[in-house]
Amino acid sequence: MASQNSVVFEDFFPAMVEKLGAEGFMKELCNGFRLLVDGDNGVITFESLKKNSALLGLQDMSDEEAICMLREGDLDGDGALNEMEFCTLMLRLSPELMNSSMKLLVEAI
């Protein structure tokens, strides 16, 4: 049983991959990126994440959680997420997808 302050993450990604295929799933991830992106600079910033997170049902995300998400996914150290960093982060958040990543890679190629 989860406490009131904990975040419960249910991993729907494997079911999405099964239904959409690897290519369709990646298109959906890219659509998610476009919902969160700052239109002026083409990356997800803290401000754009907070402003647009409700579009993905994340309206209760705290500032600390948003900052952690950006830090976790920011591979180039610029303080924002580009499309590749966002998609990589989303895949890393799914343990089951990480375990079957080779199959997805083969299917996508």
mmCIF file of N, CA and C in Angstrom:
data_model
loop_
_atom_site.group_PDB
_atom_site.id
_atom_site.type_symbol
_atom_site.label_atom_id
_atom_site.label_comp_id
_atom_site.label_asym_id
_atom_site.label_seq_id
_atom_site.Cartn_x
_atom_site.Cartn_y
_atom_site.Cartn_z
ATOM 1 N N MET A 1 0.844 -1.176 0.000
ATOM 2 C CA MET A 1 0.000 0.000 0.000
ATOM 3 C C MET A 1 0.890 1.240 0.000
ATOM 4 N N ALA A 2 0.633 2.175 -0.894
ATOM 5 C CA ALA A 2 1.458 3.374 -1.022
ATOM 6 C C ALA A 2 1.010 4.428 -0.025
ATOM 7 N N SER A 3 1.976 5.157 0.496
ATOM 8 C CA SER A 3 1.631 6.261 1.383
ATOM 9 C C SER A 3 1.091 7.418 0.563
ATOM 10 N N GLN A 4 0.511 8.415 1.229
ATOM 11 C CA GLN A 4 -0.079 9.546 0.533
ATOM 12 C C GLN A 4 0.962 10.366 -0.215
ATOM 13 N N ASN A 5 2.196 10.372 0.219
ATOM 14 C CA ASN A 5 3.223 11.205 -0.391
ATOM 15 C C ASN A 5 4.062 10.492 -1.441
ATOM 16 N N SER A 6 3.826 9.219 -1.678
ATOM 17 C CA SER A 6 4.657 8.511 -2.628
ATOM 18 C C SER A 6 4.054 8.571 -4.031
ATOM 19 N N VAL A 7 4.923 8.492 -5.008
ATOM 20 C CA VAL A 7 4.497 8.468 -6.398
ATOM 21 C C VAL A 7 4.389 7.018 -6.816
ATOM 22 N N VAL A 8 3.257 6.631 -7.371
ATOM 23 C CA VAL A 8 3.057 5.279 -7.841
ATOM 24 C C VAL A 8 3.158 5.314 -9.364
ATOM 25 N N PHE A 9 4.121 4.581 -9.888
ATOM 26 C CA PHE A 9 4.348 4.546 -11.322
ATOM 27 C C PHE A 9 3.934 3.193 -11.838
ATOM 28 N N GLU A 10 2.934 3.167 -12.678
ATOM 29 C CA GLU A 10 2.534 1.924 -13.315
ATOM 30 C C GLU A 10 3.080 1.947 -14.721
ATOM 31 N N ASP A 11 3.837 0.948 -15.076
ATOM 32 C CA ASP A 11 4.543 0.893 -16.342
ATOM 33 C C ASP A 11 3.623 0.378 -17.451
ATOM 34 N N PHE A 12 3.091 1.309 -18.245
ATOM 35 C CA PHE A 12 2.237 0.952 -19.370
ATOM 36 C C PHE A 12 3.034 0.794 -20.665
ATOM 37 N N PHE A 13 4.316 1.123 -20.646
ATOM 38 C CA PHE A 13 5.097 1.105 -21.866
ATOM 39 C C PHE A 13 5.159 -0.269 -22.546
ATOM 40 N N PRO A 14 5.382 -1.358 -21.813
ATOM 41 C CA PRO A 14 5.428 -2.660 -22.500
ATOM 42 C C PRO A 14 4.125 -2.969 -23.251
ATOM 43 N N ALA A 15 2.996 -2.645 -22.661
ATOM 44 C CA ALA A 15 1.715 -2.879 -23.344
ATOM 45 C C ALA A 15 1.584 -1.990 -24.571
ATOM 46 N N MET A 16 2.095 -0.759 -24.459
ATOM 47 C CA MET A 16 2.050 0.141 -25.609
ATOM 48 C C MET A 16 2.922 -0.385 -26.748
ATOM 49 N N VAL A 17 4.099 -0.893 -26.417
ATOM 50 C CA VAL A 17 4.988 -1.443 -27.443
ATOM 51 C C VAL A 17 4.332 -2.642 -28.109
ATOM 52 N N GLU A 18 3.712 -3.482 -27.298
ATOM 53 C CA GLU A 18 3.046 -4.659 -27.851
ATOM 54 C C GLU A 18 1.929 -4.260 -28.815
ATOM 55 N N LYS A 19 1.190 -3.239 -28.450
ATOM 56 C CA LYS A 19 0.059 -2.796 -29.278
ATOM 57 C C LYS A 19 0.514 -1.994 -30.500
ATOM 58 N N LEU A 20 1.477 -1.078 -30.312
ATOM 59 C CA LEU A 20 1.872 -0.146 -31.365
ATOM 60 C C LEU A 20 3.085 -0.588 -32.174
ATOM 61 N N GLY A 21 3.856 -1.529 -31.647
ATOM 62 C CA GLY A 21 5.129 -1.878 -32.261
ATOM 63 C C GLY A 21 6.175 -0.853 -31.849
ATOM 64 N N ALA A 22 7.431 -1.170 -32.088
ATOM 65 C CA ALA A 22 8.518 -0.290 -31.657
ATOM 66 C C ALA A 22 8.437 1.070 -32.334
ATOM 67 N N GLU A 23 8.190 1.087 -33.627
ATOM 68 C CA GLU A 23 8.136 2.359 -34.351
ATOM 69 C C GLU A 23 6.968 3.226 -33.879
ATOM 70 N N GLY A 24 5.804 2.630 -33.713
ATOM 71 C CA GLY A 24 4.639 3.367 -33.232
ATOM 72 C C GLY A 24 4.840 3.893 -31.823
ATOM 73 N N PHE A 25 5.478 3.080 -30.996
ATOM 74 C CA PHE A 25 5.764 3.508 -29.625
ATOM 75 C C PHE A 25 6.695 4.708 -29.621
ATOM 76 N N MET A 26 7.745 4.666 -30.435
ATOM 77 C CA MET A 26 8.678 5.790 -30.498
ATOM 78 C C MET A 26 7.979 7.048 -31.007
ATOM 79 N N LYS A 27 7.057 6.906 -31.925
ATOM 80 C CA LYS A 27 6.279 8.067 -32.393
ATOM 81 C C LYS A 27 5.472 8.663 -31.249
ATOM 82 N N GLU A 28 4.899 7.807 -30.407
ATOM 83 C CA GLU A 28 4.131 8.288 -29.255
ATOM 84 C C GLU A 28 5.029 9.004 -28.248
ATOM 85 N N LEU A 29 6.227 8.473 -28.022
ATOM 86 C CA LEU A 29 7.163 9.164 -27.141
ATOM 87 C C LEU A 29 7.504 10.543 -27.699
ATOM 88 N N CYS A 30 7.715 10.615 -28.993
ATOM 89 C CA CYS A 30 8.023 11.908 -29.629
ATOM 90 C C CYS A 30 6.839 12.861 -29.517
ATOM 91 N N ASN A 31 5.625 12.330 -29.611
ATOM 92 C CA ASN A 31 4.440 13.174 -29.412
ATOM 93 C C ASN A 31 4.404 13.720 -27.988
ATOM 94 N N GLY A 32 4.763 12.890 -27.016
ATOM 95 C CA GLY A 32 4.835 13.338 -25.628
ATOM 96 C C GLY A 32 5.863 14.441 -25.460
ATOM 97 N N PHE A 33 6.996 14.292 -26.135
ATOM 98 C CA PHE A 33 8.025 15.333 -26.085
ATOM 99 C C PHE A 33 7.453 16.649 -26.611
ATOM 100 N N ARG A 34 6.770 16.591 -27.742
ATOM 101 C CA ARG A 34 6.223 17.814 -28.344
ATOM 102 C C ARG A 34 5.200 18.496 -27.443
ATOM 103 N N LEU A 35 4.497 17.721 -26.622
ATOM 104 C CA LEU A 35 3.544 18.321 -25.686
ATOM 105 C C LEU A 35 4.245 19.113 -24.581
ATOM 106 N N LEU A 36 5.451 18.708 -24.220
ATOM 107 C CA LEU A 36 6.160 19.318 -23.097
ATOM 108 C C LEU A 36 7.206 20.357 -23.505
ATOM 109 N N VAL A 37 7.501 20.437 -24.776
ATOM 110 C CA VAL A 37 8.603 21.264 -25.255
ATOM 111 C C VAL A 37 8.305 22.759 -25.139
ATOM 112 N N ASP A 38 9.359 23.520 -24.923
ATOM 113 C CA ASP A 38 9.297 24.977 -24.973
ATOM 114 C C ASP A 38 9.366 25.350 -26.450
ATOM 115 N N GLY A 39 8.301 25.929 -26.969
ATOM 116 C CA GLY A 39 8.224 26.238 -28.389
ATOM 117 C C GLY A 39 9.283 27.198 -28.881
ATOM 118 N N ASP A 40 9.847 28.001 -28.008
ATOM 119 C CA ASP A 40 10.848 28.984 -28.423
ATOM 120 C C ASP A 40 12.224 28.379 -28.674
ATOM 121 N N ASN A 41 12.571 27.336 -27.906
ATOM 122 C CA ASN A 41 13.926 26.797 -28.070
ATOM 123 C C ASN A 41 13.977 25.305 -28.387
ATOM 124 N N GLY A 42 12.846 24.634 -28.503
ATOM 125 C CA GLY A 42 12.806 23.252 -28.957
ATOM 126 C C GLY A 42 13.284 22.199 -27.980
ATOM 127 N N VAL A 43 13.349 22.527 -26.696
ATOM 128 C CA VAL A 43 13.731 21.565 -25.663
ATOM 129 C C VAL A 43 12.747 21.672 -24.500
ATOM 130 N N ILE A 44 12.755 20.675 -23.652
ATOM 131 C CA ILE A 44 11.937 20.718 -22.439
ATOM 132 C C ILE A 44 12.756 21.413 -21.364
ATOM 133 N N THR A 45 12.236 22.509 -20.872
ATOM 134 C CA THR A 45 12.863 23.254 -19.788
ATOM 135 C C THR A 45 12.038 23.049 -18.524
ATOM 136 N N PHE A 46 12.566 23.501 -17.409
ATOM 137 C CA PHE A 46 11.800 23.431 -16.165
ATOM 138 C C PHE A 46 10.458 24.139 -16.348
ATOM 139 N N GLU A 47 10.493 25.321 -16.921
ATOM 140 C CA GLU A 47 9.279 26.120 -17.098
ATOM 141 C C GLU A 47 8.271 25.429 -18.022
ATOM 142 N N SER A 48 8.748 24.883 -19.134
ATOM 143 C CA SER A 48 7.814 24.221 -20.054
ATOM 144 C C SER A 48 7.269 22.932 -19.455
ATOM 145 N N LEU A 49 8.098 22.237 -18.692
ATOM 146 C CA LEU A 49 7.643 21.006 -18.031
ATOM 147 C C LEU A 49 6.536 21.322 -17.031
ATOM 148 N N LYS A 50 6.758 22.335 -16.208
ATOM 149 C CA LYS A 50 5.736 22.712 -15.222
ATOM 150 C C LYS A 50 4.469 23.226 -15.909
ATOM 151 N N LYS A 51 4.630 24.011 -16.956
ATOM 152 C CA LYS A 51 3.490 24.616 -17.652
ATOM 153 C C LYS A 51 2.640 23.572 -18.378
ATOM 154 N N ASN A 52 3.285 22.592 -18.985
ATOM 155 C CA ASN A 52 2.579 21.655 -19.859
ATOM 156 C C ASN A 52 2.370 20.268 -19.272
ATOM 157 N N SER A 53 2.843 20.018 -18.069
ATOM 158 C CA SER A 53 2.768 18.671 -17.500
ATOM 159 C C SER A 53 1.336 18.175 -17.306
ATOM 160 N N ALA A 54 0.391 19.074 -17.101
ATOM 161 C CA ALA A 54 -1.009 18.655 -16.921
ATOM 162 C C ALA A 54 -1.549 17.974 -18.169
ATOM 163 N N LEU A 55 -0.987 18.286 -19.342
ATOM 164 C CA LEU A 55 -1.424 17.644 -20.580
ATOM 165 C C LEU A 55 -1.185 16.140 -20.561
ATOM 166 N N LEU A 56 -0.237 15.712 -19.727
ATOM 167 C CA LEU A 56 0.070 14.290 -19.611
ATOM 168 C C LEU A 56 -0.404 13.705 -18.281
ATOM 169 N N GLY A 57 -1.252 14.449 -17.576
ATOM 170 C CA GLY A 57 -1.774 13.973 -16.300
ATOM 171 C C GLY A 57 -0.807 14.126 -15.149
ATOM 172 N N LEU A 58 0.186 15.002 -15.300
ATOM 173 C CA LEU A 58 1.210 15.182 -14.276
ATOM 174 C C LEU A 58 1.079 16.520 -13.567
ATOM 175 N N GLN A 59 -0.131 17.024 -13.464
ATOM 176 C CA GLN A 59 -0.361 18.347 -12.878
ATOM 177 C C GLN A 59 0.071 18.440 -11.417
ATOM 178 N N ASP A 60 0.194 17.330 -10.739
ATOM 179 C CA ASP A 60 0.593 17.344 -9.334
ATOM 180 C C ASP A 60 2.108 17.203 -9.148
ATOM 181 N N MET A 61 2.868 17.245 -10.233
ATOM 182 C CA MET A 61 4.314 17.131 -10.136
ATOM 183 C C MET A 61 4.875 18.334 -9.370
ATOM 184 N N SER A 62 5.655 18.047 -8.363
ATOM 185 C CA SER A 62 6.265 19.127 -7.572
ATOM 186 C C SER A 62 7.451 19.717 -8.338
ATOM 187 N N ASP A 63 7.877 20.901 -7.913
ATOM 188 C CA ASP A 63 9.061 21.513 -8.508
ATOM 189 C C ASP A 63 10.268 20.599 -8.357
ATOM 190 N N GLU A 64 10.395 19.992 -7.193
ATOM 191 C CA GLU A 64 11.517 19.089 -6.938
ATOM 192 C C GLU A 64 11.498 17.891 -7.888
ATOM 193 N N GLU A 65 10.318 17.316 -8.128
ATOM 194 C CA GLU A 65 10.210 16.182 -9.046
ATOM 195 C C GLU A 65 10.556 16.605 -10.472
ATOM 196 N N ALA A 66 10.125 17.798 -10.880
ATOM 197 C CA ALA A 66 10.436 18.291 -12.225
ATOM 198 C C ALA A 66 11.945 18.501 -12.383
ATOM 199 N N ILE A 67 12.572 19.086 -11.374
ATOM 200 C CA ILE A 67 14.016 19.305 -11.415
ATOM 201 C C ILE A 67 14.759 17.970 -11.475
ATOM 202 N N CYS A 68 14.310 17.008 -10.693
ATOM 203 C CA CYS A 68 14.928 15.675 -10.694
ATOM 204 C C CYS A 68 14.790 15.009 -12.056
ATOM 205 N N MET A 69 13.623 15.145 -12.670
ATOM 206 C CA MET A 69 13.406 14.560 -13.994
ATOM 207 C C MET A 69 14.369 15.173 -15.001
ATOM 208 N N LEU A 70 14.506 16.489 -14.968
ATOM 209 C CA LEU A 70 15.417 17.159 -15.898
ATOM 210 C C LEU A 70 16.862 16.725 -15.654
ATOM 211 N N ARG A 71 17.271 16.664 -14.396
ATOM 212 C CA ARG A 71 18.643 16.243 -14.080
ATOM 213 C C ARG A 71 18.908 14.806 -14.525
ATOM 214 N N GLU A 72 17.935 13.942 -14.271
ATOM 215 C CA GLU A 72 18.094 12.524 -14.606
ATOM 216 C C GLU A 72 18.264 12.320 -16.112
ATOM 217 N N GLY A 73 17.532 13.083 -16.899
ATOM 218 C CA GLY A 73 17.559 12.881 -18.345
ATOM 219 C C GLY A 73 18.549 13.739 -19.100
ATOM 220 N N ASP A 74 19.107 14.759 -18.471
ATOM 221 C CA ASP A 74 19.974 15.731 -19.144
ATOM 222 C C ASP A 74 21.368 15.142 -19.361
ATOM 223 N N LEU A 75 21.554 14.523 -20.503
ATOM 224 C CA LEU A 75 22.814 13.842 -20.792
ATOM 225 C C LEU A 75 23.927 14.791 -21.226
ATOM 226 N N ASP A 76 23.572 15.936 -21.812
ATOM 227 C CA ASP A 76 24.603 16.855 -22.299
ATOM 228 C C ASP A 76 24.872 18.020 -21.344
ATOM 229 N N GLY A 77 24.163 18.050 -20.204
ATOM 230 C CA GLY A 77 24.438 19.037 -19.173
ATOM 231 C C GLY A 77 23.964 20.449 -19.454
ATOM 232 N N ASP A 78 23.016 20.613 -20.389
ATOM 233 C CA ASP A 78 22.550 21.966 -20.704
ATOM 234 C C ASP A 78 21.352 22.412 -19.871
ATOM 235 N N GLY A 79 20.884 21.561 -18.962
ATOM 236 C CA GLY A 79 19.772 21.927 -18.085
ATOM 237 C C GLY A 79 18.410 21.737 -18.700
ATOM 238 N N ALA A 80 18.344 21.139 -19.878
ATOM 239 C CA ALA A 80 17.075 20.911 -20.574
ATOM 240 C C ALA A 80 17.130 19.543 -21.252
ATOM 241 N N LEU A 81 15.970 19.078 -21.727
ATOM 242 C CA LEU A 81 15.910 17.790 -22.413
ATOM 243 C C LEU A 81 15.587 17.994 -23.883
ATOM 244 N N ASN A 82 16.459 17.492 -24.760
ATOM 245 C CA ASN A 82 16.112 17.461 -26.174
ATOM 246 C C ASN A 82 15.311 16.185 -26.426
ATOM 247 N N GLU A 83 14.870 15.984 -27.635
ATOM 248 C CA GLU A 83 13.997 14.839 -27.926
ATOM 249 C C GLU A 83 14.674 13.503 -27.622
ATOM 250 N N MET A 84 15.939 13.358 -27.990
ATOM 251 C CA MET A 84 16.645 12.107 -27.741
ATOM 252 C C MET A 84 16.790 11.855 -26.241
ATOM 253 N N GLU A 85 17.122 12.883 -25.478
ATOM 254 C CA GLU A 85 17.263 12.731 -24.026
ATOM 255 C C GLU A 85 15.934 12.359 -23.386
ATOM 256 N N PHE A 86 14.847 12.975 -23.834
ATOM 257 C CA PHE A 86 13.521 12.673 -23.298
ATOM 258 C C PHE A 86 13.149 11.220 -23.571
ATOM 259 N N CYS A 87 13.319 10.782 -24.816
ATOM 260 C CA CYS A 87 12.963 9.400 -25.167
ATOM 261 C C CYS A 87 13.830 8.402 -24.406
ATOM 262 N N THR A 88 15.104 8.710 -24.265
ATOM 263 C CA THR A 88 16.011 7.841 -23.504
ATOM 264 C C THR A 88 15.559 7.744 -22.053
ATOM 265 N N LEU A 89 15.223 8.877 -21.462
ATOM 266 C CA LEU A 89 14.754 8.886 -20.075
ATOM 267 C C LEU A 89 13.482 8.061 -19.926
ATOM 268 N N MET A 90 12.549 8.220 -20.836
ATOM 269 C CA MET A 90 11.296 7.469 -20.746
ATOM 270 C C MET A 90 11.558 5.968 -20.834
ATOM 271 N N LEU A 91 12.445 5.555 -21.708
ATOM 272 C CA LEU A 91 12.781 4.131 -21.803
ATOM 273 C C LEU A 91 13.462 3.636 -20.537
ATOM 274 N N ARG A 92 14.338 4.458 -19.967
ATOM 275 C CA ARG A 92 15.031 4.068 -18.738
ATOM 276 C C ARG A 92 14.079 3.932 -17.559
ATOM 277 N N LEU A 93 12.958 4.629 -17.598
ATOM 278 C CA LEU A 93 11.980 4.551 -16.511
ATOM 279 C C LEU A 93 11.153 3.269 -16.558
ATOM 280 N N SER A 94 11.301 2.502 -17.624
ATOM 281 C CA SER A 94 10.549 1.264 -17.771
ATOM 282 C C SER A 94 11.483 0.071 -17.642
ATOM 283 N N PRO A 95 11.557 -0.543 -16.461
ATOM 284 C CA PRO A 95 12.466 -1.682 -16.271
ATOM 285 C C PRO A 95 12.208 -2.819 -17.252
ATOM 286 N N GLU A 96 10.955 -3.086 -17.544
ATOM 287 C CA GLU A 96 10.642 -4.186 -18.454
ATOM 288 C C GLU A 96 11.136 -3.893 -19.865
ATOM 289 N N LEU A 97 10.988 -2.628 -20.301
ATOM 290 C CA LEU A 97 11.500 -2.276 -21.619
ATOM 291 C C LEU A 97 13.021 -2.334 -21.667
ATOM 292 N N MET A 98 13.655 -1.940 -20.595
ATOM 293 C CA MET A 98 15.117 -2.014 -20.559
ATOM 294 C C MET A 98 15.579 -3.457 -20.686
ATOM 295 N N ASN A 99 14.848 -4.364 -20.059
ATOM 296 C CA ASN A 99 15.208 -5.779 -20.122
ATOM 297 C C ASN A 99 15.016 -6.357 -21.518
ATOM 298 N N SER A 100 14.076 -5.784 -22.282
ATOM 299 C CA SER A 100 13.822 -6.303 -23.625
ATOM 300 C C SER A 100 14.279 -5.331 -24.707
ATOM 301 N N SER A 101 15.218 -4.450 -24.379
ATOM 302 C CA SER A 101 15.632 -3.398 -25.309
ATOM 303 C C SER A 101 16.263 -3.941 -26.581
ATOM 304 N N MET A 102 16.965 -5.042 -26.522
ATOM 305 C CA MET A 102 17.575 -5.603 -27.728
ATOM 306 C C MET A 102 16.494 -6.008 -28.723
ATOM 307 N N LYS A 103 15.429 -6.597 -28.245
ATOM 308 C CA LYS A 103 14.325 -6.981 -29.139
ATOM 309 C C LYS A 103 13.734 -5.739 -29.797
ATOM 310 N N LEU A 104 13.548 -4.672 -29.050
ATOM 311 C CA LEU A 104 13.006 -3.447 -29.605
ATOM 312 C C LEU A 104 13.944 -2.840 -30.639
ATOM 313 N N LEU A 105 15.240 -2.887 -30.361
ATOM 314 C CA LEU A 105 16.221 -2.349 -31.286
ATOM 315 C C LEU A 105 16.185 -3.110 -32.608
ATOM 316 N N VAL A 106 16.147 -4.422 -32.549
ATOM 317 C CA VAL A 106 16.076 -5.237 -33.755
ATOM 318 C C VAL A 106 14.806 -4.949 -34.535
ATOM 319 N N GLU A 107 13.689 -4.824 -33.838
ATOM 320 C CA GLU A 107 12.423 -4.545 -34.505
ATOM 321 C C GLU A 107 12.427 -3.171 -35.169
ATOM 322 N N ALA A 108 13.014 -2.189 -34.498
ATOM 323 C CA ALA A 108 13.042 -0.832 -35.039
ATOM 324 C C ALA A 108 13.937 -0.705 -36.258
ATOM 325 N N ILE A 109 14.983 -1.523 -36.307
ATOM 326 C CA ILE A 109 15.940 -1.468 -37.430
ATOM 327 C C ILE A 109 15.389 -2.297 -38.547
#
